[in-house]
Amino acid sequence: MAEQKKTTIVLFSGDYDKAMAAYIIANGAAAYDHEVTIFHTFWGLNALRKENPPAVKKGRLEAMFSKMMPRGADKLGLSNMQFGGMGPKLIKKVMKKHNAMPLPDLIEMAQEQDIKLVACTMTMDLLGLQKEELLDEIEYAGVAAYLGDAEDGNVNLFI
Amino acid sequence: MAEQKKTTIVLFSGDYDKAMAAYIIANGAAAYDHEVTIFHTFWGLNALRKENPPAVKKGRLEAMFSKMMPRGADKLGLSNMQFGGMGPKLIKKVMKKHNAMPLPDLIEMAQEQDIKLVACTMTMDLLGLQKEELLDEIEYAGVAAYLGDAEDGNVNLFI
Amino acid sequence: MAEQKKTTIVLFSGDYDKAMAAYIIANGAAAYDHEVTIFHTFWGLNALRKENPPAVKKGRLEAMFSKMMPRGADKLGLSNMQFGGMGPKLIKKVMKKHNAMPLPDLIEMAQEQDIKLVACTMTMDLLGLQKEELLDEIEYAGVAAYLGDAEDGNVNLFI
């Protein structure tokens, strides 16, 4: 029997379009029976935030970061083509027209396909994000766990 | 006989400097007898646009995207150091001075070296780009084809 | 005996946060006995600049680039969350609070762990950076050397 292929993605970016690319590749790889991990670090953590999280206690700096950063997949901006701030709206409109799956649905599909969604604990700490604020049923780990997955990976990407 | 090595690059970015990096690595790998694929998705598709494409019929949203996005490799902006909009000009000037190959030449060289240039059909659809508007002799495919190449790749990069 | 694992990172970005991510992964991989290379190209070269370099003679264009680009790891900007220019200060404050290692220390640690830090000679040329201006004890190479390392790499990333 052939060994199971592995795909790992570091999602560093908090841009809607880059996160879309990450989740499309991840869902594709899972459909082809890869074991898939998305390791969310830095701004990529924002894709995992709940839209309406419970209130949590934070330091002032951390509270400011939390407030300034987009809360959840649907709130992310674009890496490009801002169109004076209208970019995300336009992209979503054109996606709807062409029946492309919006990011929150791609994330849900990833969870249904048992893609391992990991939040980087070190950068959660830095950005003041707490477990209660992130999606349920994700995992928490650091760079060592990422490397453990990636060193046997067939496709390893940093997005 | 040793198996042929493989390099795959996802070119997501539409920045001149990032596209240059992608094509320099790709051309280098091809020179070392790797089988090389560049999969152009999202803004990376702009590197494949013809400067003077034939007229094609588009929806209004798609026509707007097409108009706002840079038309071809020579028109891309920089990821950095805009210098008030003069960045691309300055980089090209300094490249000329040091005999570095401009992006359109790097793309031509890639085609001469039989690097597989692929346009992502899903994002072509989203951004309203049609085959007639892109360079000749490229291929069209989706994420499944990319993964088929990448899962046996020695060097897989997302740029 | 198991073969030694290899990690290679192309550091293209000159952003503080992306360089941090690169060096954290690199240091982690070295701690797990990987042979690690960071290939600094384009704006990533700025992370290797000395804060107070000796005076060197340059052309006008090159002198302008040198002046406009951040001089050394501590001077890099953020990819995101500029907070009206205060972003880098805020991130460093929050890093200090959480005992995260600042970028210059991460680079020093990389050198102590014998991570191979390489400066891309082609882009040094383009941006007018000279050896005297970069950190001591780094290596100089081109895309061929990078590919030589990467084609046997277990984890290859472009950041």
Coordinates of N, CA, C and O in Angstrom, one line a residue, chain A residues 58-69 125-128, chain C residues 83 86-87 89-98:
Chain A
K58 N -8.3 41.0 29.0 CA -7.0 41.2 28.3 C -6.2 42.5 28.8 O -6.9 43.4 29.3
G59 N -4.9 42.4 28.6 CA -4.2 43.6 28.9 C -4.5 44.7 27.8 O -5.2 44.4 26.8
R60 N -4.1 45.9 28.1 CA -4.5 47.0 27.2 C -3.9 46.9 25.8 O -4.6 47.1 24.8
L61 N -2.6 46.5 25.7 CA -2.0 46.4 24.4 C -2.7 45.3 23.6 O -3.0 45.4 22.4
E62 N -2.9 44.1 24.3 CA -3.6 43.0 23.6 C -5.0 43.3 23.2 O -5.5 42.9 22.1
A63 N -5.7 44.1 24.0 CA -7.1 44.5 23.7 C -7.1 45.4 22.5 O -7.9 45.3 21.6
M64 N -6.1 46.2 22.3 CA -6.0 47.1 21.2 C -5.7 46.3 19.9 O -6.4 46.5 18.9
F65 N -4.8 45.3 20.0 CA -4.5 44.5 18.8 C -5.8 43.8 18.4 O -6.2 43.7 17.2
S66 N -6.5 43.2 19.4 CA -7.7 42.4 19.1 C -8.7 43.3 18.4 O -9.4 42.8 17.5
K67 N -8.8 44.5 18.8 CA -9.8 45.4 18.3 C -9.5 45.8 16.9 O -10.4 45.9 16.0
M68 N -8.2 46.0 16.6 CA -7.8 46.5 15.3 C -7.7 45.4 14.3 O -7.8 45.6 13.1
M69 N -7.6 44.1 14.7 CA -7.4 43.0 13.7 C -8.8 42.5 13.3 O -9.8 42.6 14.1
D125 N -0.3 34.3 21.9 CA 0.2 35.0 23.1 C 0.5 36.4 22.8 O 0.1 37.4 23.4
L126 N 1.3 36.6 21.7 CA 1.8 37.9 21.3 C 0.6 38.8 20.9 O 0.6 40.0 21.3
L127 N -0.3 38.3 20.2 CA -1.5 39.1 19.7 C -2.6 39.1 20.7 O -3.6 39.8 20.5
G128 N -2.4 38.5 21.8 CA -3.4 38.5 22.9 C -4.7 37.8 22.5 O -5.8 38.2 22.9
Chain C
F83 N -0.6 50.5 12.2 CA -1.1 51.4 13.2 C -0.5 52.8 13.0 O 0.1 53.4 14.0
M86 N 3.1 53.1 14.0 CA 3.6 52.6 15.3 C 3.7 51.1 15.4 O 4.1 50.6 16.5
G87 N 3.2 50.4 14.4 CA 3.2 48.9 14.4 C 4.4 48.3 15.0 O 4.4 47.5 15.9
K89 N 6.9 49.3 16.7 CA 7.1 49.6 18.2 C 6.2 48.8 19.0 O 6.6 48.3 20.1
L90 N 4.9 48.8 18.6 CA 3.9 48.0 19.5 C 4.2 46.5 19.5 O 4.1 45.9 20.5
I91 N 4.6 46.0 18.3 CA 4.9 44.6 18.3 C 6.1 44.3 19.2 O 6.1 43.3 20.0
K92 N 7.1 45.2 19.1 CA 8.3 44.9 20.0 C 8.0 45.0 21.5 O 8.5 44.3 22.3
K93 N 7.0 45.9 21.8 CA 6.6 46.1 23.2 C 5.9 44.8 23.7 O 6.2 44.3 24.7
V94 N 5.0 44.3 22.8 CA 4.3 43.2 23.2 C 5.2 41.9 23.3 O 5.0 41.0 24.1
M95 N 6.2 41.9 22.4 CA 7.1 40.8 22.4 C 7.9 40.8 23.7 O 8.2 39.8 24.3
K96 N 8.3 42.0 24.1 CA 9.1 42.1 25.3 C 8.3 41.6 26.5 O 8.8 40.9 27.3
K97 N 7.1 42.1 26.5 CA 6.2 41.7 27.6 C 6.0 40.2 27.7 O 5.9 39.6 28.8
H98 N 6.0 39.5 26.6 CA 5.8 38.1 26.6 C 7.1 37.3 26.4 O 7.1 36.1 26.1

